[in-house]
Every structure is written in C-alpha cells, then in structure tokens.
Short mmCIF file of C-alpha atoms and ligand atoms in Angstrom, two decimals:
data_model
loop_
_atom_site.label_atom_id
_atom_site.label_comp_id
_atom_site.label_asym_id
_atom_site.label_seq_id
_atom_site.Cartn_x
_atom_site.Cartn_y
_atom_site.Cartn_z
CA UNK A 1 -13.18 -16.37 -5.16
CA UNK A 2 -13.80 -19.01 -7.90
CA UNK A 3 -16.08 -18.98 -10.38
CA UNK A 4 -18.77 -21.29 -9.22
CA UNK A 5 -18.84 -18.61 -6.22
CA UNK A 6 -18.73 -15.66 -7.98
CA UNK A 7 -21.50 -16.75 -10.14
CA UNK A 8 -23.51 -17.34 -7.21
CA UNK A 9 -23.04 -14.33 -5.43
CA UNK A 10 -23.42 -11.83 -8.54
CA UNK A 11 -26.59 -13.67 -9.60
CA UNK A 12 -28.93 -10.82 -8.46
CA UNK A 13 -27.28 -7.58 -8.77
CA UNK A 14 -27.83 -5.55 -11.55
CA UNK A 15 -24.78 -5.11 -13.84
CA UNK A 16 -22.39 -4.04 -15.02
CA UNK A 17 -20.69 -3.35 -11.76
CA UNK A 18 -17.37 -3.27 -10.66
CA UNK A 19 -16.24 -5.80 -7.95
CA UNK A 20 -13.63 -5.36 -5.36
CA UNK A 21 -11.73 -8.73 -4.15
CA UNK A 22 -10.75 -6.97 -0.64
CA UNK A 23 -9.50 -10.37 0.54
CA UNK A 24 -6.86 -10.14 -2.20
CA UNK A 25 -6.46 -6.54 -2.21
CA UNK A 26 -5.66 -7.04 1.68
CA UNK A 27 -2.80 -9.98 0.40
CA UNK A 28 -1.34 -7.39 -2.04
CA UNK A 29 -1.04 -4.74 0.85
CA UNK A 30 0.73 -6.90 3.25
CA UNK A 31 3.13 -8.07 0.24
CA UNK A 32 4.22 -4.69 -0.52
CA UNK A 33 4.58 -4.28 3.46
CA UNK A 34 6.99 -7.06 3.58
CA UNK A 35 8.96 -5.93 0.89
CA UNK A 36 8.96 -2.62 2.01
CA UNK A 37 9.72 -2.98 5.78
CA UNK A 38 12.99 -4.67 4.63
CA UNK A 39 14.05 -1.55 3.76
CA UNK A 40 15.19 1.35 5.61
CA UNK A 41 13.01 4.47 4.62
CA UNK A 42 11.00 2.83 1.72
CA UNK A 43 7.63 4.52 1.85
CA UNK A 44 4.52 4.16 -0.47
CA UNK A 45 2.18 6.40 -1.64
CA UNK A 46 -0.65 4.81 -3.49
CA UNK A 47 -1.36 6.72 -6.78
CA UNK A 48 -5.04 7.23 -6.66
CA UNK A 49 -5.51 7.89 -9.93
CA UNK A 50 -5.70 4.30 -10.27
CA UNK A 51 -8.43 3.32 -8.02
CA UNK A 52 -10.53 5.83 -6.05
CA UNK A 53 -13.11 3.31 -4.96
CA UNK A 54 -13.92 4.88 -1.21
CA UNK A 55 -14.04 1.53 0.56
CA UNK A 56 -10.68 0.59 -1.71
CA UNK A 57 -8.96 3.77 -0.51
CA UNK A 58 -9.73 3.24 3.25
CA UNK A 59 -8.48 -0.11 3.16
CA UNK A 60 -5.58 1.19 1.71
CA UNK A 61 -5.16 3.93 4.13
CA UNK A 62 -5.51 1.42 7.29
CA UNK A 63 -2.96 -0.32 6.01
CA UNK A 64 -0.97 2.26 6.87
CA UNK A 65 0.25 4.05 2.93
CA UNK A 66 -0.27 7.50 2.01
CA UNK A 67 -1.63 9.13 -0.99
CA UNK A 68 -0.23 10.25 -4.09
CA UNK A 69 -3.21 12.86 -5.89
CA UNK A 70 -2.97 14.81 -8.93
CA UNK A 71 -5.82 17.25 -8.29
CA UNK A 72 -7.74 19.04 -5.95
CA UNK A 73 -10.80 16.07 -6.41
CA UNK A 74 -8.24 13.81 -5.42
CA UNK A 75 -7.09 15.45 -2.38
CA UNK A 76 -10.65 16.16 -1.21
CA UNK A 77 -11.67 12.08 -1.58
CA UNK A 78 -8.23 10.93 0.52
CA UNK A 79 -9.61 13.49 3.12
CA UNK A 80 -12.75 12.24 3.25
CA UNK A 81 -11.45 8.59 3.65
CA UNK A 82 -8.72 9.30 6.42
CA UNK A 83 -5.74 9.73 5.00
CA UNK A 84 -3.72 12.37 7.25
CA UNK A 85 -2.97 15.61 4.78
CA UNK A 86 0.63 14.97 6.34
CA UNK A 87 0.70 11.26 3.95
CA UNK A 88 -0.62 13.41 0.70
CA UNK A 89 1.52 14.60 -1.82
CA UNK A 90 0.60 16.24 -5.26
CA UNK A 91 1.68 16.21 -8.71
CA UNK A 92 0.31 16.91 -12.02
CA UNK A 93 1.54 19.38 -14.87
CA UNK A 94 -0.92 21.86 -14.61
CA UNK A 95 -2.17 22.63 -10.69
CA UNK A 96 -4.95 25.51 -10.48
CA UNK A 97 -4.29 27.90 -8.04
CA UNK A 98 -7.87 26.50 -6.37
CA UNK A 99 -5.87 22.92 -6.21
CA UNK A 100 -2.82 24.47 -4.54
CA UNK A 101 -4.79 26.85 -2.17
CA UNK A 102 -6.54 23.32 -1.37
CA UNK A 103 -3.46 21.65 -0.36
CA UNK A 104 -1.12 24.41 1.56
CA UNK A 105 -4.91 25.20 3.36
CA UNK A 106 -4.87 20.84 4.10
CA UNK A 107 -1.25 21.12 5.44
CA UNK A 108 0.13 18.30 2.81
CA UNK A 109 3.50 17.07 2.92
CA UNK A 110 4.46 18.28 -0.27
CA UNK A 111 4.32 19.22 -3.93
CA UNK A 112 5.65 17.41 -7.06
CA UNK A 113 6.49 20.40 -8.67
CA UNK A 114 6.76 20.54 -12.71
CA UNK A 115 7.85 24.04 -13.91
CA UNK A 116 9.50 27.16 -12.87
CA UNK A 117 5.89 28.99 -13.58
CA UNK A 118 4.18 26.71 -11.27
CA UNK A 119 7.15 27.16 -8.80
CA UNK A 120 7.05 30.45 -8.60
CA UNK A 121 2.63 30.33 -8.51
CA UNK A 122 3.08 28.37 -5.49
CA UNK A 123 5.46 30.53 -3.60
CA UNK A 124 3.62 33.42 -4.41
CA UNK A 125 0.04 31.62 -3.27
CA UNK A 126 1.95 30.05 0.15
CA UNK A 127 3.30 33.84 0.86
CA UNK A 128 0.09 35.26 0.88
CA UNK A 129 -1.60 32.59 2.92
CA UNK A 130 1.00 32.85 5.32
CA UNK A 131 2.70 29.60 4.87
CA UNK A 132 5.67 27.57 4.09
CA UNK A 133 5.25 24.84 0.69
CA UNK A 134 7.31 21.45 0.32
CA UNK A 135 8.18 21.11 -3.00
CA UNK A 136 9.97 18.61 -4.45
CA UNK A 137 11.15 19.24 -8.00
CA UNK A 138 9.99 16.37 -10.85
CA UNK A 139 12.59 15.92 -13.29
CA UNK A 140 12.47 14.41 -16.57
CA UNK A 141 15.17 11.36 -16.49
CA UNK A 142 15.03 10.67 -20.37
CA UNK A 143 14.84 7.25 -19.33
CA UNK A 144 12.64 5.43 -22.31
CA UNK A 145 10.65 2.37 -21.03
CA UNK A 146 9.21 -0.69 -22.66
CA UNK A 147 5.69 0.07 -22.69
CA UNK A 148 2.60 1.50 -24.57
CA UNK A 149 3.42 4.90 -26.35
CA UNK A 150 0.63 6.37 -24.52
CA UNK A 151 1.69 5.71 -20.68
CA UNK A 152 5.42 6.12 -21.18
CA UNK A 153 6.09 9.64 -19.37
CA UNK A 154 10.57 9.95 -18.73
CA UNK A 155 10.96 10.87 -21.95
CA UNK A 156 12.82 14.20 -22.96
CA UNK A 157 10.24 14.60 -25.23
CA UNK A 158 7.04 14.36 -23.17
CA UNK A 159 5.45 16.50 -21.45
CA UNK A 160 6.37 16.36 -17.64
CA UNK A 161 8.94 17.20 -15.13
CA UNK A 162 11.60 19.72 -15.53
CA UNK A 163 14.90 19.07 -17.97
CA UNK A 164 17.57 17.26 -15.66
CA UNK A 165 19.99 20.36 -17.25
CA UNK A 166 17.62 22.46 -15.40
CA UNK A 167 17.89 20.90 -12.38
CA UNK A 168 20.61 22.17 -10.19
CA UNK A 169 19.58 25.94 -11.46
CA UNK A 170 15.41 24.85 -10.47
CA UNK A 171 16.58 24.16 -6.97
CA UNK A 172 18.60 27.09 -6.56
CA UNK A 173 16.01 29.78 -7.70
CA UNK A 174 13.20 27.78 -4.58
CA UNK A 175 15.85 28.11 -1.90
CA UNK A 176 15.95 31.80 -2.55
CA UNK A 177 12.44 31.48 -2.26
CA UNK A 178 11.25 32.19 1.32
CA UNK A 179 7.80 30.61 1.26
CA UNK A 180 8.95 27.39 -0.32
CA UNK A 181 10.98 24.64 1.18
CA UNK A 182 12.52 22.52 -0.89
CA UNK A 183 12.30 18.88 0.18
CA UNK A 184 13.37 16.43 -2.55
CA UNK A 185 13.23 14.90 -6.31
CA UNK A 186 10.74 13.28 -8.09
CA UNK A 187 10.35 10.91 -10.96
CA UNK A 188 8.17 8.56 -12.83
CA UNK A 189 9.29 6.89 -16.44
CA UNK A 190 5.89 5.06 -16.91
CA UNK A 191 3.47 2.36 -16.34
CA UNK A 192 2.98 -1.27 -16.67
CA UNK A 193 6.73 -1.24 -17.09
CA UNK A 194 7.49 -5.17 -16.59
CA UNK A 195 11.35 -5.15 -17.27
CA UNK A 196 13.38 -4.72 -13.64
CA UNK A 197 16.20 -2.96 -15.79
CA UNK A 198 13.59 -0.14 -16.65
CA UNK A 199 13.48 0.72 -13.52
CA UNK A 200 17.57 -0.07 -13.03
CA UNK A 201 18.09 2.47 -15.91
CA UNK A 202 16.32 5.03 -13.48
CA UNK A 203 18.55 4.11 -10.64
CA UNK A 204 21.52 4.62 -12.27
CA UNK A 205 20.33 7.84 -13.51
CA UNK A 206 19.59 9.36 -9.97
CA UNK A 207 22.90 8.48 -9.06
CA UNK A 208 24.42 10.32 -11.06
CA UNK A 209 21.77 13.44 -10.45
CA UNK A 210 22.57 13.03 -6.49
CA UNK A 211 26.45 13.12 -7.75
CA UNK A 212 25.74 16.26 -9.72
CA UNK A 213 23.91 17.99 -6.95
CA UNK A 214 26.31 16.71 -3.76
CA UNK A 215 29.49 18.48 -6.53
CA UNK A 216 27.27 21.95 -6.84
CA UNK A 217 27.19 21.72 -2.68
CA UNK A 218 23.30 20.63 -2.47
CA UNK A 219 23.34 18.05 -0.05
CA UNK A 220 19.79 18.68 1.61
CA UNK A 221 17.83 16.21 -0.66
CA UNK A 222 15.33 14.79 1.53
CA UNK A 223 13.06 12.47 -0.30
CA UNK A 224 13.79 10.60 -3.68
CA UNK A 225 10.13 9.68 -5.44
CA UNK A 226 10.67 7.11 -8.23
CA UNK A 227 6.84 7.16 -8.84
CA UNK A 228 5.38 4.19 -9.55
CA UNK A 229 4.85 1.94 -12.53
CA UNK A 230 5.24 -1.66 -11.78
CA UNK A 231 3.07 -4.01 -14.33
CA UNK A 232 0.75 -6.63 -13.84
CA UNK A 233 -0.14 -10.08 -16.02
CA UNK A 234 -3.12 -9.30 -17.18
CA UNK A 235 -3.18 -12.83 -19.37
CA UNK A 236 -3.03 -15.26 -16.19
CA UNK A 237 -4.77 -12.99 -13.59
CA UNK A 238 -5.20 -15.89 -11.54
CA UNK A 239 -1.47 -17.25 -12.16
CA UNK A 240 -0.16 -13.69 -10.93
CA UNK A 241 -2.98 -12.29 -8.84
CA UNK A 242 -0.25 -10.83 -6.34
CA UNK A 243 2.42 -8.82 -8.82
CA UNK A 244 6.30 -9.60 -8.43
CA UNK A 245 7.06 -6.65 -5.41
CA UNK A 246 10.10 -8.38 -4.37
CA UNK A 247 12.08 -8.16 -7.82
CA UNK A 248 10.65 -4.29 -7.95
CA UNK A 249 11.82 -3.53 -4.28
CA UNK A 250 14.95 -5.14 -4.94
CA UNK A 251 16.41 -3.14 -7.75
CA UNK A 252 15.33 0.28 -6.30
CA UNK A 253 17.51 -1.29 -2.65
CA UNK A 254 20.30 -2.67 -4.73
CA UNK A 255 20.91 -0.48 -7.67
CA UNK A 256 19.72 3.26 -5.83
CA UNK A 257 22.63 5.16 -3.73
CA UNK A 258 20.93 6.42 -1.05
CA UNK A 259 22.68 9.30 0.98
CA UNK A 260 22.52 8.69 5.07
CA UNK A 261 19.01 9.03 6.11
CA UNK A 262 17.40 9.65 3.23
CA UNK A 263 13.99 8.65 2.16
CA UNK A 264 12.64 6.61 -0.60
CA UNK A 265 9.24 7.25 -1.54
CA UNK A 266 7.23 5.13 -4.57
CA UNK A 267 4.07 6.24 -6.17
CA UNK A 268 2.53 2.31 -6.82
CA UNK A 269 -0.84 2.48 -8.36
CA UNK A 270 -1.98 -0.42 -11.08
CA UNK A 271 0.42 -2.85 -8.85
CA UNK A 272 -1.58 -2.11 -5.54
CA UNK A 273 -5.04 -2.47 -6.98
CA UNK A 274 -5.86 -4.14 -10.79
CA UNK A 275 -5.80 -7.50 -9.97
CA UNK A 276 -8.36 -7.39 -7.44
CA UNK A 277 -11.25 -5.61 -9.54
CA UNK A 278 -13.45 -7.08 -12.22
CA UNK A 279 -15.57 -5.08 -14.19
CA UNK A 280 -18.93 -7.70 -14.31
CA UNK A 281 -21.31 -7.26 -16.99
CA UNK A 282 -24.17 -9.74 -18.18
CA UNK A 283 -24.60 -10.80 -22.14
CA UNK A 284 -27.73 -8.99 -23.62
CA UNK A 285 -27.69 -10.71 -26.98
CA UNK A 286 -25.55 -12.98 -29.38
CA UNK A 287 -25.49 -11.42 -32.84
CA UNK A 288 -24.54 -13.49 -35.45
CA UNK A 289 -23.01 -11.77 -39.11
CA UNK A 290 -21.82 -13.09 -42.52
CA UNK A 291 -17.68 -13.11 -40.76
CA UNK A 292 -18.60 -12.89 -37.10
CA UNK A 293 -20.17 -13.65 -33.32
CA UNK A 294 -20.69 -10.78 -31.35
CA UNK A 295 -21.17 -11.17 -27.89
CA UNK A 296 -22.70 -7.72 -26.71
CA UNK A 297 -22.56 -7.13 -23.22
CA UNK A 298 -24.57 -4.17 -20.96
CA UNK A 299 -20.94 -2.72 -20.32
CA UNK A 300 -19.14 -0.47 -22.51
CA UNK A 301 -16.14 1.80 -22.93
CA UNK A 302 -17.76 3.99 -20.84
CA UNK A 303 -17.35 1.61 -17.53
CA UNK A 304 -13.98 0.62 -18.59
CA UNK A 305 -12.28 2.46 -21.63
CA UNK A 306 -8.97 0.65 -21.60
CA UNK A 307 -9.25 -2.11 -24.53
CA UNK A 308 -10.59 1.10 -26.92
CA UNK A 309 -8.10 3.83 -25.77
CA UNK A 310 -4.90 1.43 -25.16
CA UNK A 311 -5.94 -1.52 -27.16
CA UNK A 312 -5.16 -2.91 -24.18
CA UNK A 313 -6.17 -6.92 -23.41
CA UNK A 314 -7.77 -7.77 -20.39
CA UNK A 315 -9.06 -11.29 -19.73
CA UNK A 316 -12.62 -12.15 -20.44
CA UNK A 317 -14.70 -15.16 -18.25
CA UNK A 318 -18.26 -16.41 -18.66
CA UNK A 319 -19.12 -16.99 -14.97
CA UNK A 320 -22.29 -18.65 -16.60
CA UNK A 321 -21.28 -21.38 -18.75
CA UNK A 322 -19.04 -24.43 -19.01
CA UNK A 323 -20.44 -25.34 -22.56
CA UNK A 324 -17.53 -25.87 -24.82
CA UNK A 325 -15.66 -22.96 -26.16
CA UNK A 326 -16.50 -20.61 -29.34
CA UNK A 327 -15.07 -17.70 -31.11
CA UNK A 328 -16.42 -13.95 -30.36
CA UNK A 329 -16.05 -10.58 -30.07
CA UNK A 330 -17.25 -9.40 -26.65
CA UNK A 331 -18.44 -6.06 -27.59
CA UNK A 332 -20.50 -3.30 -25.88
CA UNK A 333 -23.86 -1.07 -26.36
CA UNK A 334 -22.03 2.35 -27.01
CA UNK A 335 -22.37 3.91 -30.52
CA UNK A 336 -18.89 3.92 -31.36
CA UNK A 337 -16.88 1.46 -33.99
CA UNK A 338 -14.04 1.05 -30.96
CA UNK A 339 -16.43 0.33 -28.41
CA UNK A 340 -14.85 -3.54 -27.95
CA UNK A 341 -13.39 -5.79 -25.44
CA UNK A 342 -11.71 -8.70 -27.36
CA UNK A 343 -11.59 -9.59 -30.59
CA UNK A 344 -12.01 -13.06 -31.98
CA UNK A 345 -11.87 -14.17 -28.05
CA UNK A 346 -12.62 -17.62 -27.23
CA UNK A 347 -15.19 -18.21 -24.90
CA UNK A 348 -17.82 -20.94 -23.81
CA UNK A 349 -21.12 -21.17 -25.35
CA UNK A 350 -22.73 -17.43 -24.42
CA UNK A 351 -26.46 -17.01 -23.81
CA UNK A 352 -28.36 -13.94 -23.12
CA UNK A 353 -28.43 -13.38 -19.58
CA UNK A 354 -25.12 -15.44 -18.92
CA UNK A 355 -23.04 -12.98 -16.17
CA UNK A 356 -19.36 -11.98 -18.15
CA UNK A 357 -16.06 -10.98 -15.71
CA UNK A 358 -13.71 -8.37 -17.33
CA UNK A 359 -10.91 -9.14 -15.22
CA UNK A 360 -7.94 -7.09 -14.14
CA UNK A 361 -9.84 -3.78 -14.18
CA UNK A 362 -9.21 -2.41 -10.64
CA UNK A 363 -6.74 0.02 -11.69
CA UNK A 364 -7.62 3.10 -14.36
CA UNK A 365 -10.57 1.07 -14.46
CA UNK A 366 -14.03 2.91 -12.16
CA UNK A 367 -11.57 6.22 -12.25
CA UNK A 368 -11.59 6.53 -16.11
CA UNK A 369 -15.38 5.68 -16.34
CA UNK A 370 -17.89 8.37 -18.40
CA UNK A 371 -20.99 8.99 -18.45
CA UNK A 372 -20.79 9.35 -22.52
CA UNK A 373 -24.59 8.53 -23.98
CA UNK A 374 -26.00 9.68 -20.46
CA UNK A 375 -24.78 6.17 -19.27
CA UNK A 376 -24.97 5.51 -15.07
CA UNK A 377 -21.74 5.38 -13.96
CA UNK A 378 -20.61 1.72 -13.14
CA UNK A 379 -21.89 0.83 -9.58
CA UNK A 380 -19.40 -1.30 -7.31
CA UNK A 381 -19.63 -4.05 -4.48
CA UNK A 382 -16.73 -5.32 -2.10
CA UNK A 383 -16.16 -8.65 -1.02
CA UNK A 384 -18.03 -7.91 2.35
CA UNK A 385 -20.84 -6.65 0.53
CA UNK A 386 -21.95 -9.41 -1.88
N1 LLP B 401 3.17 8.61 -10.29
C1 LLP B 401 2.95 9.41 -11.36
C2 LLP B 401 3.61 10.71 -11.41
C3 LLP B 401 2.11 8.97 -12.40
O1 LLP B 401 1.91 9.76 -13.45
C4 LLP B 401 1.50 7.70 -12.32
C5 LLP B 401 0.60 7.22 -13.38
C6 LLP B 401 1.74 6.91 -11.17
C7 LLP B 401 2.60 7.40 -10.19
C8 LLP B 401 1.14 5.54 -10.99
O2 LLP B 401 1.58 4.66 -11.99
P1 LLP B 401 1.26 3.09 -11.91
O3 LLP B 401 1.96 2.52 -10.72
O4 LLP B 401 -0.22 2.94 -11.81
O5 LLP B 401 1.79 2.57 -13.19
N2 LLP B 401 -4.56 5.10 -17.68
C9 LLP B 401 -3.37 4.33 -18.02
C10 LLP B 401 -2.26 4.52 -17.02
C11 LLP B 401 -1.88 5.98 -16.81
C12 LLP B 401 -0.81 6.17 -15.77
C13 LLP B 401 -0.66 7.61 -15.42
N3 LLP B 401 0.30 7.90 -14.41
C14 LLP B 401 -3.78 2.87 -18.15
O6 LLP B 401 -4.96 2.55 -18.01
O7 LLP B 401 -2.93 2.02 -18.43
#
C-alpha cells in the first residue's frame, strides 16, 4: 500500500497499532514456496516467536508451513489457529515439565532437545504418560555469524544446544532410552544473518557431523533443522519488501550433503513476517531544546522494544506530511532515557496529530511488546480489516 493510502485508511483508528500487509505477507509465502518446492524434502517451520499475530499465524498455516514454538504459550496459540500438533516442533533451553506434558499430551512431531537433563526429564515424563517422544538433539556448531552480539546463538560459548563432542555419546544414551525416539539434529547460528557463507559455514559443518555419525554406525538421522535466521533490509523496506529466499535456499541445496531420503527442515521467522508489519503511531507533540527536535510519538519501547534493546534501526515515515524534510529524534512517552526510535532522523515537517509508520516491525515486534507503565498492549489491524 502507498502512503497516500495508508494515510487514508489509518486516519481514524486509534494508535499506536500494529498493521499487517497480508497482501505482501501472502507474496512472501508463495516465494518461500517456490524456492522450497524446488527442493526435495525442504520443509518450513515458521518460528513463532517472531510473529504470533492470530490472523498472521493462520495465514501462515493455510499456506501450508508448520510451527516452530519455544513454550507451552506457543504451542497452545498454533493449536488454537490450526496448525496440526503433527507440523509443531519445540525447542527452547529450559522446557517445564507443564510445557513437555503439553506437547507429548498434543501428539507433536518432535522435540529440539538441549541437554542430557532435559533428555532424560522427557523420557522419564513420556514413560509415565505412556508414550513415545521425538527428539531431535540441538547441537552447538561453533559456527560464529556476522550479526548483533545479542542474537548470535552457534557459538561454543553461548548458551544452547549440546557440545558437537557430545554428540555421538547424546544420541547413544536416547536410543537406550525406550520412551524416546530419536529422530534427527538441530541447529540455529543466529538471526538477521545476511552473509550466504554464514549459513555455508553451517553446511559444511553438518557434513562433517553426518560423516562423524555414518563412521560411529548411526545412520538413522531423519531430519536435519538448520533453524532459521535469514535477514531482512530494514533501510529500503520498500526496495526489499520480499527478502532474497532464493540465494538462502540455494546454499542449504548446494553446499548441504543430504543422505537418501532425508529431510531438511528450516525454522524461518523475521524472513517470513517483518517486512509486512508497521508499528503506526501518531505525533503527540514537537519539543524543541537548546541541541535538539524531539518528535514524541504515543508509541514506545513497550509496543516495539527493538531500537532500545538492539539499537537496532528501523525506518521511520510521516504518512502525514510532504513538507520538506527536518532533523529529529522520534522518541516515545515511556520514562526511560533509551526509550527512542531514531536519532537525529530526517523527516518532513512533523505536526501534532500527523500519523508516523515504524516500518519493518512484523517480526519480534507485537511478540516482544510489555505492558511496562500499565501501558495497553499495541492493538493490530490486517489488510482486510482497515
Ligand atoms: N530457530 C531457533 C532455534 C531460534 O532461536 C530462532 C530465533 C529462530 C529459529 C528464528 O530466527 P529468525 O529466522 O527469526 O532469525 N528478538 C531478536 C531476535 C531473536 C531471535 C531468537 N531466535 C530481534 O528482535 O532481532
């Protein structure tokens, strides 16, 4: 939609709200499916963490992907929106035994699992319910990638999956295990990762993994997960509305050894849904200092905490004005210092009342949202509905 348009439709809602494009969203789904169905056993599961919008997810869901949750909350919404338990799978360091009772009860199609401790948790849960748990073993690659400190995960030092030493010894101790079945490997080095030999470095890596395992005489790997990851351009939003699925598809087809009948499963969540949301907030005043023009708009960090947690940019538009351009800071109405947008952003003449896009927010956007100063949480509006 273009600006005039937007402008006119948003004219009498009350912001901030977030705004779904659906008729891009819908263009992004049938990309990846194109890229995908070139492929032989390339599956998606859309990380929901990014976006858990109900009328996002169902659209999602009818276009035929499955789910990727990280807690019980999660699994419970992709119920309640149609995905088949049989499309969920679920990951996270730290599953209560609540979350897991939650998924063997569902029937999902299998756990990312993290640890020996929460291996053997989830045997011991499945055996007493009477049932049989997927699990699929996440293992740290030590593959760095070029991205924010903060959302870079395949390092030996952080936090998740299980040492790839460990590996071959992991998978030994679940096949002893007679409520657990084990199904596959999973990984995930990051996200907004932008560089196609990121993701290269991970292929090569799993090669030599499925090497490792195939010499130790474990030849049953099922699924390979490469999570997800794949960056957006949040500077031209409108240059790149669609991101580059064909390069990301590629290297995984090219550069990843897949045994006979294998499956390749991707965990895609910024990719799949930030370009098509806008966070839309109106200017409440223009506050002029000694050094400065603040723009201060009814939306804060608590609708979309990004800019103050990352520092990450995200493109700013006055839908109101085509007055020529000046120099702000679009800030919000929450009492903290970090509580900004932009800095020194350039942006036509603002007036109270003028309606201001925050584009690029559809993914880690509504999700991350708080209801710090006993703020509403941000409402939201689709295409259809506007
Ligand atoms: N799979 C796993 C295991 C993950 O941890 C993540 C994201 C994904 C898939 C999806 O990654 P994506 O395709 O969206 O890059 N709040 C941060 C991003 C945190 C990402 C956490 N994990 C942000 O706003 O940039």
């Amino acid at each position: 939609m273009d600006i005039a348009n937007m402008k006119k439709c948003f004219e009498g809602l009350r912001t901030p709200f977030y705004y779904y494009d659906t008729v891009l969203l819908a263009r992004t789904l049938d990309a990846i499916r194109h890229e995908t169905d070139r492929y032989e056993g390339f599956h998606l599961h859309y990380a929901v963490k990014a976006c858990a919008n109900p009328k996002v997810l169902r659209q999602i869901q009818q276009a035929g992907f499955g789910a990727d949750c990280v807690s019980g909350g999660e699994i419970r919404t992709c119920l309640e929106n149609g995905f088949p338990a049989g499309e969920i799978v679920f990951a996270g360091v730290g599953k209560a035994d609540w979350e897991i009772e939650l998924a063997l009860e569902a029937g999902i199609q299998y756990f990312n699992v993290e640890s020996i401790p929460e291996l053997e948790v989830i045997a011991e849960i499945a055996q007493r319910m009477g049932k049989v748990a997927n699990v699929s073993f996440r293992i740290n690659p030590d593959v760095g990638a070029h991205t924010h400190a903060h959302i870079t995960t395949g390092l030996a030092e952080n936090k998740f999956g299980i040492a790839k030493e460990d590996m071959v010894r992991v998978i030994r101790i679940a096949k002893q295990m007679p409520s657990v079945r084990f199904v596959g490997l999973h990984f995930h080095i990051g996200s907004q990762i932008l560089r196609m030999d990121d993701f290269e470095a991970l292929c090569y890596r799993i090669n030599e993994m499925q090497d490792e395992l195939e010499a130790e005489g474990i030849t049953d790997v099922r699924n390979i997960n490469v999570g997800g990851g794949l960056g957006i351009d949040y500077e031209n939003p409108d240059e790149h509305p669609v991101p580059n699925f064909k390069a990301y598809f590629e290297t995984y087809a090219r550069h990843l050894k897949l045994r006979p009948g294998q499956r390749l499963h991707f965990e895609l969540g910024r990719a799949v849904v930030a370009q098509c949301g806008s966070l839309i907030a109106r200017c409440l005043y223009v506050k002029q200092t000694a050094t400065k023009q603040f723009v201060i708009i009814d939306a804060g960090m608590t609708d979309l905490i990004r800019p103050a947690l990352y520092g990450a940019y995200h493109c700013i538009q006055n839908l109101s004005s085509t007055a020529p351009a000046q120099t702000y800071d679009v800030v919000g109405p929450i009492c903290e210092s970090s509580d900004v947008f932009a800095k020194d952003c350039q942006l036509p003449e603002t007036k109270r009342g003028d309606l201001i896009a925050i584009r690029s927010a559809g993914a880690y956007g509504e999700t991350m949202a708080s209801r710090y100063n006993c703020r509403e949480l941000p409402r939201s509006y689709t295409t259809e509905e506007i």
